[in-house]
XYZ file of C-alpha atoms in Angstrom:
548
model
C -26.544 36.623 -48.645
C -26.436 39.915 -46.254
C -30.279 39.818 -46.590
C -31.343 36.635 -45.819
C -29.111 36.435 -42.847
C -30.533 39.705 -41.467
C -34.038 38.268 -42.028
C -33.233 34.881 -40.185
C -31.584 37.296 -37.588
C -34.803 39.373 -37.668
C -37.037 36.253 -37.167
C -35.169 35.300 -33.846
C -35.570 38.531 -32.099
C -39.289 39.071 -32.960
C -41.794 40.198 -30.537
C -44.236 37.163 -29.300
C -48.210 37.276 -30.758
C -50.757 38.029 -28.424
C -51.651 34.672 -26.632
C -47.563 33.401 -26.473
C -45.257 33.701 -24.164
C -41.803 35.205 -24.540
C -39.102 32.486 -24.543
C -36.422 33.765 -22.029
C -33.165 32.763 -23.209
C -32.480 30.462 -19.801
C -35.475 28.169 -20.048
C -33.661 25.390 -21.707
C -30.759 25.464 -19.499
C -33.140 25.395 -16.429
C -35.173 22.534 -17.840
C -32.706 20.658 -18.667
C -31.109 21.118 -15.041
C -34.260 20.330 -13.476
C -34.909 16.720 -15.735
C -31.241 16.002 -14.593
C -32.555 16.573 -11.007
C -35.339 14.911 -10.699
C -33.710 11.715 -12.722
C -30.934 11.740 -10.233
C -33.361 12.021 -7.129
C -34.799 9.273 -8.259
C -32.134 7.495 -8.360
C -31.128 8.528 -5.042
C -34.983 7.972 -3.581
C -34.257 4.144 -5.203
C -31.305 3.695 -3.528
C -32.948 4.505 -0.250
C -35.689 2.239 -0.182
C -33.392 -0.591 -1.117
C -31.057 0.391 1.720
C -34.323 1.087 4.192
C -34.788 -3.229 2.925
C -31.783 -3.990 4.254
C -31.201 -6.272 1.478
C -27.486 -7.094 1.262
C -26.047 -9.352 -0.580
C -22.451 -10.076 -2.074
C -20.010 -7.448 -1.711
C -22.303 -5.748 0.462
C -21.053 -8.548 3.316
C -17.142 -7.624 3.233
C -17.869 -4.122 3.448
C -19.816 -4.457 5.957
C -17.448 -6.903 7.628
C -14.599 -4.152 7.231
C -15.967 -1.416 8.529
C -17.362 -3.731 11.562
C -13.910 -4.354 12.308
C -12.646 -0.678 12.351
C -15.360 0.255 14.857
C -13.872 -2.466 17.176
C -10.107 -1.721 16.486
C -10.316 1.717 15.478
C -6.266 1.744 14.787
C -5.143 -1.741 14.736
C -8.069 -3.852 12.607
C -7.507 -7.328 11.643
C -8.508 -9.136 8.580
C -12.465 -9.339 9.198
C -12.737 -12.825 7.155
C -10.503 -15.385 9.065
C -9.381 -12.489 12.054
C -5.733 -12.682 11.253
C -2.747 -10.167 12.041
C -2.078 -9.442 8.001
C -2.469 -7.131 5.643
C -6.046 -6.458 4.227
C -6.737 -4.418 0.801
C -10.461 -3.211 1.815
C -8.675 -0.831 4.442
C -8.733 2.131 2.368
C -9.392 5.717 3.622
C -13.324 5.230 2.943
C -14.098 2.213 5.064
C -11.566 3.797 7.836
C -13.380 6.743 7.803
C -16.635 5.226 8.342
C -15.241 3.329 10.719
C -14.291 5.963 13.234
C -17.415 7.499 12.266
C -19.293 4.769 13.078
C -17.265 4.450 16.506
C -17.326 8.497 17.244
C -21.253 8.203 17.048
C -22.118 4.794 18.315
C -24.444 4.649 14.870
C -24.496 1.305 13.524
C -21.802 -0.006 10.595
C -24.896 -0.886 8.388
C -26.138 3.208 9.020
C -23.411 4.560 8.178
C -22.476 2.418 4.994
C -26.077 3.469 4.281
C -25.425 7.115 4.492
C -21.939 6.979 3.028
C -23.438 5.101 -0.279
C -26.071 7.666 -0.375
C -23.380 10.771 -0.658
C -21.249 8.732 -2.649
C -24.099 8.485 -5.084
C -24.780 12.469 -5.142
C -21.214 13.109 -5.813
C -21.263 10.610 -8.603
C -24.310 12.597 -10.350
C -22.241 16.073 -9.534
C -19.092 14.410 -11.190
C -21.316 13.081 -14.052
C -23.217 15.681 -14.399
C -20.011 18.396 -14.839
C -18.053 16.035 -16.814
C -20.423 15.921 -19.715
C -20.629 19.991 -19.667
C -16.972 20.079 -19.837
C -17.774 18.233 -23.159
C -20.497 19.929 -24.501
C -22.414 23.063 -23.979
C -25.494 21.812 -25.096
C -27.708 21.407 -21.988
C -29.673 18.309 -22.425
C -26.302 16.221 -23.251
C -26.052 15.106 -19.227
C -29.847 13.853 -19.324
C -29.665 11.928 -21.960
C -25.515 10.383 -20.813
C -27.224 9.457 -17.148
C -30.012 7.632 -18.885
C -27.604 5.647 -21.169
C -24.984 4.986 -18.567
C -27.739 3.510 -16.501
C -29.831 1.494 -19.482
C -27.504 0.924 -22.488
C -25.246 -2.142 -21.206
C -26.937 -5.615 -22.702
C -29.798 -7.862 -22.145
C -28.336 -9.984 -20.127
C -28.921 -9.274 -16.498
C -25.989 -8.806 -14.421
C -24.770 -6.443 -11.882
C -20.752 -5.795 -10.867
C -18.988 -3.361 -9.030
C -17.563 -0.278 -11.397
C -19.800 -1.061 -14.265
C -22.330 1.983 -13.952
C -25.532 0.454 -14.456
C -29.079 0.694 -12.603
C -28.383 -3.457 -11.986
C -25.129 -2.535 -10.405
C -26.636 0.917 -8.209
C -29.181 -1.286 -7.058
C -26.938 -3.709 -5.371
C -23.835 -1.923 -4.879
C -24.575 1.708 -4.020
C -22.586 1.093 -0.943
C -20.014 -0.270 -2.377
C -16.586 1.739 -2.615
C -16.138 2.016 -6.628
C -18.984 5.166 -6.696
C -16.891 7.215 -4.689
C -14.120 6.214 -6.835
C -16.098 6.754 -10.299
C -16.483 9.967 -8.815
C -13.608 10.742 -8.655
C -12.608 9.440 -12.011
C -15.193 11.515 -13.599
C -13.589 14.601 -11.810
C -10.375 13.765 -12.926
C -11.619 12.746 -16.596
C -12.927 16.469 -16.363
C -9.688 17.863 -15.104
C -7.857 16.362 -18.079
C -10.206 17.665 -20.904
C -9.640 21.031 -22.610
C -12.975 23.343 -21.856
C -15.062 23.773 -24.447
C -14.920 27.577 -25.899
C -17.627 29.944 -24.997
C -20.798 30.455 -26.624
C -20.975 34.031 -28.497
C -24.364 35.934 -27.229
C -26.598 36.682 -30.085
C -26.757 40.392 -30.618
C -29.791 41.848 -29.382
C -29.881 44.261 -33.432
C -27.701 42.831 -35.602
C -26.772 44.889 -39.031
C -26.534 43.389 -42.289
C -23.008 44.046 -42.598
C -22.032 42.398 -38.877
C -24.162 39.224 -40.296
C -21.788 38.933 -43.371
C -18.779 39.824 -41.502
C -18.677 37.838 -38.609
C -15.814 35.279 -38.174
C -18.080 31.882 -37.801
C -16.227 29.760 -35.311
C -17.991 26.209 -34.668
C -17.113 23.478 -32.014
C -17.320 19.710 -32.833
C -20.902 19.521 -30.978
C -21.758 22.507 -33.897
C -22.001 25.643 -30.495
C -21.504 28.993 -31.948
C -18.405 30.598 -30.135
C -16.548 34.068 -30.391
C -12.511 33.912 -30.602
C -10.896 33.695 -27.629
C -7.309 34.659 -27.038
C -5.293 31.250 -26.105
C -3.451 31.082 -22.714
C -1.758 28.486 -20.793
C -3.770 26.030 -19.677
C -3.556 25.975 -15.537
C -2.334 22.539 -14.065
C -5.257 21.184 -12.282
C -3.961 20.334 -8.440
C -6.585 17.793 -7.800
C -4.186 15.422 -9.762
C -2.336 15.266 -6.544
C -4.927 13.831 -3.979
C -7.698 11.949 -6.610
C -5.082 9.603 -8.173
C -3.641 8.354 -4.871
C -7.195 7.992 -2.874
C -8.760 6.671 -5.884
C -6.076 3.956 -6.114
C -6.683 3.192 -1.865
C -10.394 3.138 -2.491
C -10.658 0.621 -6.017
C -7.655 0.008 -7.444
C -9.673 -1.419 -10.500
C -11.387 2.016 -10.991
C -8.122 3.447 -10.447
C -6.509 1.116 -13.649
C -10.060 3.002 -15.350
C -9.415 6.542 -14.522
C -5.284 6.220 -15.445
C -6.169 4.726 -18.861
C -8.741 7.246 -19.585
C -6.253 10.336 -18.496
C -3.192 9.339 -20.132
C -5.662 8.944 -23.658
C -7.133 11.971 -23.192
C -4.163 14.164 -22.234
C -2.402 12.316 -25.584
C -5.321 13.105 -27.899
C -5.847 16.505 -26.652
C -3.047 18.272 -24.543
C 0.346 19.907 -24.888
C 3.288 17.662 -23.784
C 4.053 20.593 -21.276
C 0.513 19.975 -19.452
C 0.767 16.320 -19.827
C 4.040 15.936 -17.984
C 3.109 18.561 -15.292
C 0.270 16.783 -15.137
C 1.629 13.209 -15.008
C 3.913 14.372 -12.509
C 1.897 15.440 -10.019
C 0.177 11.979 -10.578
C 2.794 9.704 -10.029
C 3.278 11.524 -6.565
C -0.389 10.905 -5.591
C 0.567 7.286 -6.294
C 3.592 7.470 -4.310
C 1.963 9.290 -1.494
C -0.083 6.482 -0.887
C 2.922 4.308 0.728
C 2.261 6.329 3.504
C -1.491 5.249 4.377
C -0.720 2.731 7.262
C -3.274 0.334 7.026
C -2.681 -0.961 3.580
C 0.386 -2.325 2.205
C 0.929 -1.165 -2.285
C 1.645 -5.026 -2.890
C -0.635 -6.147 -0.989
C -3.264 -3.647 -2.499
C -2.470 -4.598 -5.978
C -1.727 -8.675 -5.114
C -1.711 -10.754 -7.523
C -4.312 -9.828 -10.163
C -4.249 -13.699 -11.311
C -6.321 -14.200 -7.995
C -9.353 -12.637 -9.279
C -9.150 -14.106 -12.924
C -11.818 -16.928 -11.755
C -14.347 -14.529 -10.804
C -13.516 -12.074 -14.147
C -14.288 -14.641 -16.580
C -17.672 -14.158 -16.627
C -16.939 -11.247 -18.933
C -15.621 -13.216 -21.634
C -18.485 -15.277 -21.311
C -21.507 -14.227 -24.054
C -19.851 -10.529 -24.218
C -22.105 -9.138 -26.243
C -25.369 -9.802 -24.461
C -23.790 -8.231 -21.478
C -21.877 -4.838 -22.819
C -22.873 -5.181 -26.521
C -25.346 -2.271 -26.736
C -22.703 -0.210 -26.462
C -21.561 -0.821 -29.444
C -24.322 1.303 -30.827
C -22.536 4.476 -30.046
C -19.845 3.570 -33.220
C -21.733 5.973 -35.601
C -21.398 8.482 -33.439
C -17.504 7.788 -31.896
C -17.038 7.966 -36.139
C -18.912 10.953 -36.204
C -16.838 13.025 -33.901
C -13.377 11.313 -34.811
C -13.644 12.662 -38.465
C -14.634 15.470 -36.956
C -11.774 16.225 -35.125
C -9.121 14.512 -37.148
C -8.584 11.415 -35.004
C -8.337 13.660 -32.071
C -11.690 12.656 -30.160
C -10.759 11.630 -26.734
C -14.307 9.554 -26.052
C -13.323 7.566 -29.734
C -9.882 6.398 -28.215
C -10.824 6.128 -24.323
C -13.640 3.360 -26.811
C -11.184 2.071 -28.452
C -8.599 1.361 -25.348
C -11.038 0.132 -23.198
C -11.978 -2.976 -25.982
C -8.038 -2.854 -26.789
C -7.517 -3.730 -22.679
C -9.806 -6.182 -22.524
C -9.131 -8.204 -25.375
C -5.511 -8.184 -24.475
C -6.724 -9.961 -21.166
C -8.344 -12.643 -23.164
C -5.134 -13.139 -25.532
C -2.557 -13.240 -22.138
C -5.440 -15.326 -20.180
C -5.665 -12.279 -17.640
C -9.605 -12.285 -17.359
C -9.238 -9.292 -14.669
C -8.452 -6.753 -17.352
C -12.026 -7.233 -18.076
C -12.461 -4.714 -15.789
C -11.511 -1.789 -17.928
C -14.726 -2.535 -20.235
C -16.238 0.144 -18.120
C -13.905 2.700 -19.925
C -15.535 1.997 -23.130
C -19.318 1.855 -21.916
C -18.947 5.284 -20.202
C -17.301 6.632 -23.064
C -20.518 5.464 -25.543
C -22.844 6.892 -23.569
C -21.168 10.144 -23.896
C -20.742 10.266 -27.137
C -24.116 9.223 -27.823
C -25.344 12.311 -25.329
C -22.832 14.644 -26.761
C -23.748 13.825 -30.613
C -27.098 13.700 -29.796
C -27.867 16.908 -28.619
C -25.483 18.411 -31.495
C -26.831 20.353 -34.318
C -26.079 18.545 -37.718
C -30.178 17.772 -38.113
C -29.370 14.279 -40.308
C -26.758 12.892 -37.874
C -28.869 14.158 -34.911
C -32.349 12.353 -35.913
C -30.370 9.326 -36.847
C -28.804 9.015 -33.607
C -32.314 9.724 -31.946
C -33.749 6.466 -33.329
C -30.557 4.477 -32.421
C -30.683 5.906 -28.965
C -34.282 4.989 -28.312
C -33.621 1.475 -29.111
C -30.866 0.947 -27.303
C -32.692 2.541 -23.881
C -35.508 -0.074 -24.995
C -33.251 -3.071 -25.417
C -31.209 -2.071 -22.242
C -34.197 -1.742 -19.936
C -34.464 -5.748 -20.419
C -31.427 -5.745 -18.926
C -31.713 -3.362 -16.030
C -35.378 -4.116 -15.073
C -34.631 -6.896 -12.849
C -33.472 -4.071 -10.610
C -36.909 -3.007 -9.952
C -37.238 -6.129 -7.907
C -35.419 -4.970 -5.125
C -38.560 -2.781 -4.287
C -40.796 -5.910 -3.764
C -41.053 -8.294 -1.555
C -43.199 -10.985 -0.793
C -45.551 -11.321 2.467
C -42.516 -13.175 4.874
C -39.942 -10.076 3.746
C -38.114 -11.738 0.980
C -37.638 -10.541 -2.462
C -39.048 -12.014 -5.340
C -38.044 -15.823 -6.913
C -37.072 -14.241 -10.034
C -34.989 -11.336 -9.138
C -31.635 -10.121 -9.724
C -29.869 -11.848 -7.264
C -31.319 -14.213 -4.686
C -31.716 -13.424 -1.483
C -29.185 -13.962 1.374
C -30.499 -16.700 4.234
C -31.401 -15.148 7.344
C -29.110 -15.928 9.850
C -30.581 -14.555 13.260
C -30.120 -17.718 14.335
C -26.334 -18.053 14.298
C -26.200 -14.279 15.599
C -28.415 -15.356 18.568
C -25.622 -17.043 19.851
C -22.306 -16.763 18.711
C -19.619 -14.351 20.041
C -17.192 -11.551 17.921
C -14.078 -13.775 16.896
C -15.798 -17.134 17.213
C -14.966 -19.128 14.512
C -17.678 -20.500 11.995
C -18.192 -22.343 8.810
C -20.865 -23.645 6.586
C -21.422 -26.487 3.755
C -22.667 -23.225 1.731
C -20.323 -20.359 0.433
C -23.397 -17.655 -0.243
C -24.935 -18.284 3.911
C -20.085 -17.761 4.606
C -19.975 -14.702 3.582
C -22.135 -12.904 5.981
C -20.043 -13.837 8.525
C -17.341 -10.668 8.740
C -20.445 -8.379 9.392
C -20.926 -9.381 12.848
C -16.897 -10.193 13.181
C -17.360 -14.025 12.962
C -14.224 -15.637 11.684
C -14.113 -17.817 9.404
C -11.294 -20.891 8.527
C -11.182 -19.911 4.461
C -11.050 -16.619 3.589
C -14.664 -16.271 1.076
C -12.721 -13.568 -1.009
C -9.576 -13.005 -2.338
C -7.469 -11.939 0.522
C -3.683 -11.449 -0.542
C -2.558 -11.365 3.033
C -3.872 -14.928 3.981
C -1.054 -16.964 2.580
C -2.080 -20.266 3.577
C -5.670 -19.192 1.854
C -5.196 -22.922 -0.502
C -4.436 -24.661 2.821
C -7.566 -23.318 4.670
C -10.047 -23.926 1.772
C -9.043 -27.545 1.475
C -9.050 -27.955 5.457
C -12.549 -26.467 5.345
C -13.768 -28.742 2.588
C -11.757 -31.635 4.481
C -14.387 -31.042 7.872
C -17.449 -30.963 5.974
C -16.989 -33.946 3.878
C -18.478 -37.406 3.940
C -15.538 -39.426 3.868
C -13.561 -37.677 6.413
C -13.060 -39.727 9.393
C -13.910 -38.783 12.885
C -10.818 -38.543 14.104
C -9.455 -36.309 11.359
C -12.724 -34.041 11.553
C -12.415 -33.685 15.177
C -8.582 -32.297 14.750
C -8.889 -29.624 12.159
C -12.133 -28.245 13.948
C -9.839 -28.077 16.675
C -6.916 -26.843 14.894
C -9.086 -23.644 13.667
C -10.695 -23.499 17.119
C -14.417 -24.042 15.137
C -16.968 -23.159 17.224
C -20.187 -23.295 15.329
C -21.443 -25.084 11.629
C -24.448 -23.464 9.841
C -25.960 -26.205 8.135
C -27.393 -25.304 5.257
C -30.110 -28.712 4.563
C -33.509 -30.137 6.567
C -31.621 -32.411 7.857
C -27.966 -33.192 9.585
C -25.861 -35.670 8.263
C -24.979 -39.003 10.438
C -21.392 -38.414 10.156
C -21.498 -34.791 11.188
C -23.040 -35.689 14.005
C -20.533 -37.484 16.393
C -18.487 -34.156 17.052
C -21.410 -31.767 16.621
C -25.219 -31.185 18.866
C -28.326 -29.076 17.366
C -28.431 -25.833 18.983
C -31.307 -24.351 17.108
C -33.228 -24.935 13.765
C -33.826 -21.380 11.332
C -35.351 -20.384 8.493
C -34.565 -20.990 5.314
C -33.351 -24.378 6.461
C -30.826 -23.434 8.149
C -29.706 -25.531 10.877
C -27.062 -24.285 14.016
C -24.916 -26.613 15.289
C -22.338 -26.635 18.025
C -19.094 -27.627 17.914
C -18.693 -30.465 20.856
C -14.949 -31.135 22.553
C -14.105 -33.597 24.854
C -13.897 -32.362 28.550
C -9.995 -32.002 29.708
């Protein structure tokens, strides 16, 4: 035994034939770092030539809209969708910031958002990138968890705000949930136990050392020496990232709690986790202080959003369901350690979460699927890049085909980068392109109120502070929101009489209509006049009053 361990021992340190090059013990570690870096700048150089496009779309509008509306009331902003005095949830630290940035350097909103989602995305990669070394030593493990957090989703194409996908980066990289994902991953990292440190091989091992040595493994199968235990230090970023996380995307704050409290269960000493969930609740309770959002108003009613988070419990599978290829290796590392693993239970919780939405009929707890996607991908990186040889090789052939089924899904992303000879994107493309409104911005005023017979061309209003009568997302401060909408629907309908029409556009004080259609309706046209015709057919019309 003594003597074949010295020989394998004696193999390792052997001098390099002429014609080879000595291995230095760092060149894994440094290739690996650089493959992380140049996938992430890609990512990054992605992100910027989408942004340079200035192709927004969805979200990308009330963002926009709310940061707009800091730069003109830097202390005192109203709600950017129907201008109202009440309280607004997108008034979180981020879009203030950039809005006094945006003010402080007369750069545009749509610059700075630019800019912002650009360092939000680097910290994201930092945040992934040192969570997955807090799990693993193994250097290649953070390559191979940004590739599957990006790829490994489903084939169906679909992009949402705080699911971590290449869809989702391509759309939403300004978008407030990567900051917050970065700071969940921080936290995440906070709350897991380091992994011990890796034993350096001795440069002449003896026989007897070889068949005396302790051998200490980790789950990932990392040589380590014994290290004396000590008590694990409270991590103080527990009381900021909780409470600005929670300002910033309350649904990625729901994430980053459920993830915590699992881990610190599986994992930690009561006398960590209540220090630790201490200095937590605090961070929560610090944020009654931020001024320019109210705690119920921030959390509302999560019932309002339960139309739009249906879509998840719509064909599942073909949107998350590759994840489910990480099971062998959640398995792997729960026997492993015992039912300890924290990635097998943050799994299990997130699927747990979300089919306890379906059972209540609360679709928005859909949005804690994220939780168990992120925590596949790591396992699958982690396990991966482990050293049990039969589990490893397995795992490499599962991997590969989920990266292969899940670029179906994600390459519809690549047709941001195209467009055709007028400036639009593609036909077939993730998500279809916005109408171009430069005609309504020609003309109308900040605060003039406008509305539209189409709710995609409505929701690029807030980004040059155009008001509209029904609010075109959820907006718990509006409280006549059901009012508005049918009022709205009540001025652009057929049947409505003249009369009628004429009041409510005065009521809201309507000053334009963006027609979406080649031609204008008879009826619309006794209280309205053509101002100018656009593209996309996209007609302006003014709102006409009688003389007093």
């Amino acid at each position: 035994m003594a003597a074949e361990a010295a020989g394998s021992l004696r193999d390792r340190s052997r001098q390099p034939g002429p014609g080879e090059r000595r291995r230095r013990p760092g060149d894994g570690a440094r290739l690996a770092t650089v493959a992380y870096g140049v996938i992430a700048a890609v990512l990054v150089v992605f992100q910027l030539v989408v942004l340079a496009r200035r192709q927004w779309v969805s979200d990308s509008w009330i963002h926009l809209g709310t940061v707009a509306e800091v730069v003109a009331r830097p202390l005192d902003p109203r709600e950017p969708l129907t201008g109202e005095a009440v309280d607004f949830p997108y008034y979180s630290p981020w879009a203030m910031v950039l809005g006094w940035t945006a003010r402080l350097t007369s750069v545009g909103p749509g610059v700075v958002l630019a800019v912002a989602g650009t360092i939000s995305t680097v910290l994201f990669l930092l945040a992934l990138y040192a969570l997955v070394r807090r799990l693993t030593r193994q250097v290649w493990a953070p390559v191979i968890a940004l590739l599957t957090l990006l790829l490994v989703h489903g084939t169906q194409q679909f992009f949402w705000s705080g699911f971590v996908s290449l869809n989702t980066f391509s759309v939403g990289s300004t978008w407030p949930w990567v900051p917050a994902a970065a700071g969940w991953f921080w936290l995440w990292r906070c709350t897991l136990p380091p992994p011990p440190p890796v034993s350096p091989l001795p440069p002449h091992p003896s026989p007897s050392s070889a068949e005396t040595a302790p051998a200490v493994t980790t789950t990932d199968s990392t040589t380590v020496s014994p290290t004396p235990a000590r008590r694990p230090r409270t991590p103080w970023a527990f009381l900021v990232l909780p409470g600005l996380v929670l300002l910033v995307h309350p649904f990625t704050f729901a994430i980053a709690a459920l993830s915590c409290a699992v881990t610190a269960l599986a994992t930690r000493p009561w006398s960590w986790t209540w220090r630790v969930g201490l200095l937590s609740l605090v961070s929560v309770c610090l944020t009654l202080l931020w001024p320019w959002q109210a705690l119920s108003g921030l959390l509302g009613d999560p019932a309002g959003f339960d139309g739009y988070h249906a879509f998840f419990y719509r064909a599942t599978m073909a949107k998350v369901g590759l994840c489910l290829l990480a099971v062998p290796a959640l398995v792997t590392r729960s026997v492993r350690l015992r039912g300890r693993d924290p990635l097998t239970w943050c799994f299990v919780a997130g699927w747990v979460v979300f089919g306890a939405g379906w059972a209540i009929g609360l679709e928005s707890l859909a949005r804690v699927l994220p939780l168990s996607e992120v925590s596949a991908a790591l396992a699958l990186a982690v396990t991966l890049t482990a050293r049990a040889r039969v589990l490893r090789y397995g795992l490499r052939l599962v991997t590969v085909a989920a990266l292969l089924a899940g670029s179906l899904g994600q390459l519809p992303a690549l047709t941001r980068l195209v467009t055709t000879e007028d400036g639009a994107p593609p036909a077939r493309m993730l998500v279809a392109p916005y109408p171009r409104l430069d005609v309504l911005w020609r003309h109308a005023r900040p605060d003039d109120v406008v509305i539209s017979n189409n709710p995609i061309v409505a929701r690029e209003f807030s980004s040059h502070r155009l008001r509209a009568v029904a609010p075109q997302w959820p907006s718990p401060g509006v409280a006549d929101a059901a009012t508005r909408i049918a009022d709205q629907r009540a001025m652009l309908a057929r049947g409505t009489t003249t009369a009628r029409r004429a009041a409510l556009l005065d009521r809201y004080d309507v000053r334009w209509i963006v027609w979406r259609g080649r031609t204008v309706p008879a009826w619309l046209g006794d209280s309205t006049s053509v101002v100018e015709r656009g593209r996309d057919d996209t007609i302006l019309l003014r709102v006409d009053r009688p003389a007093t």
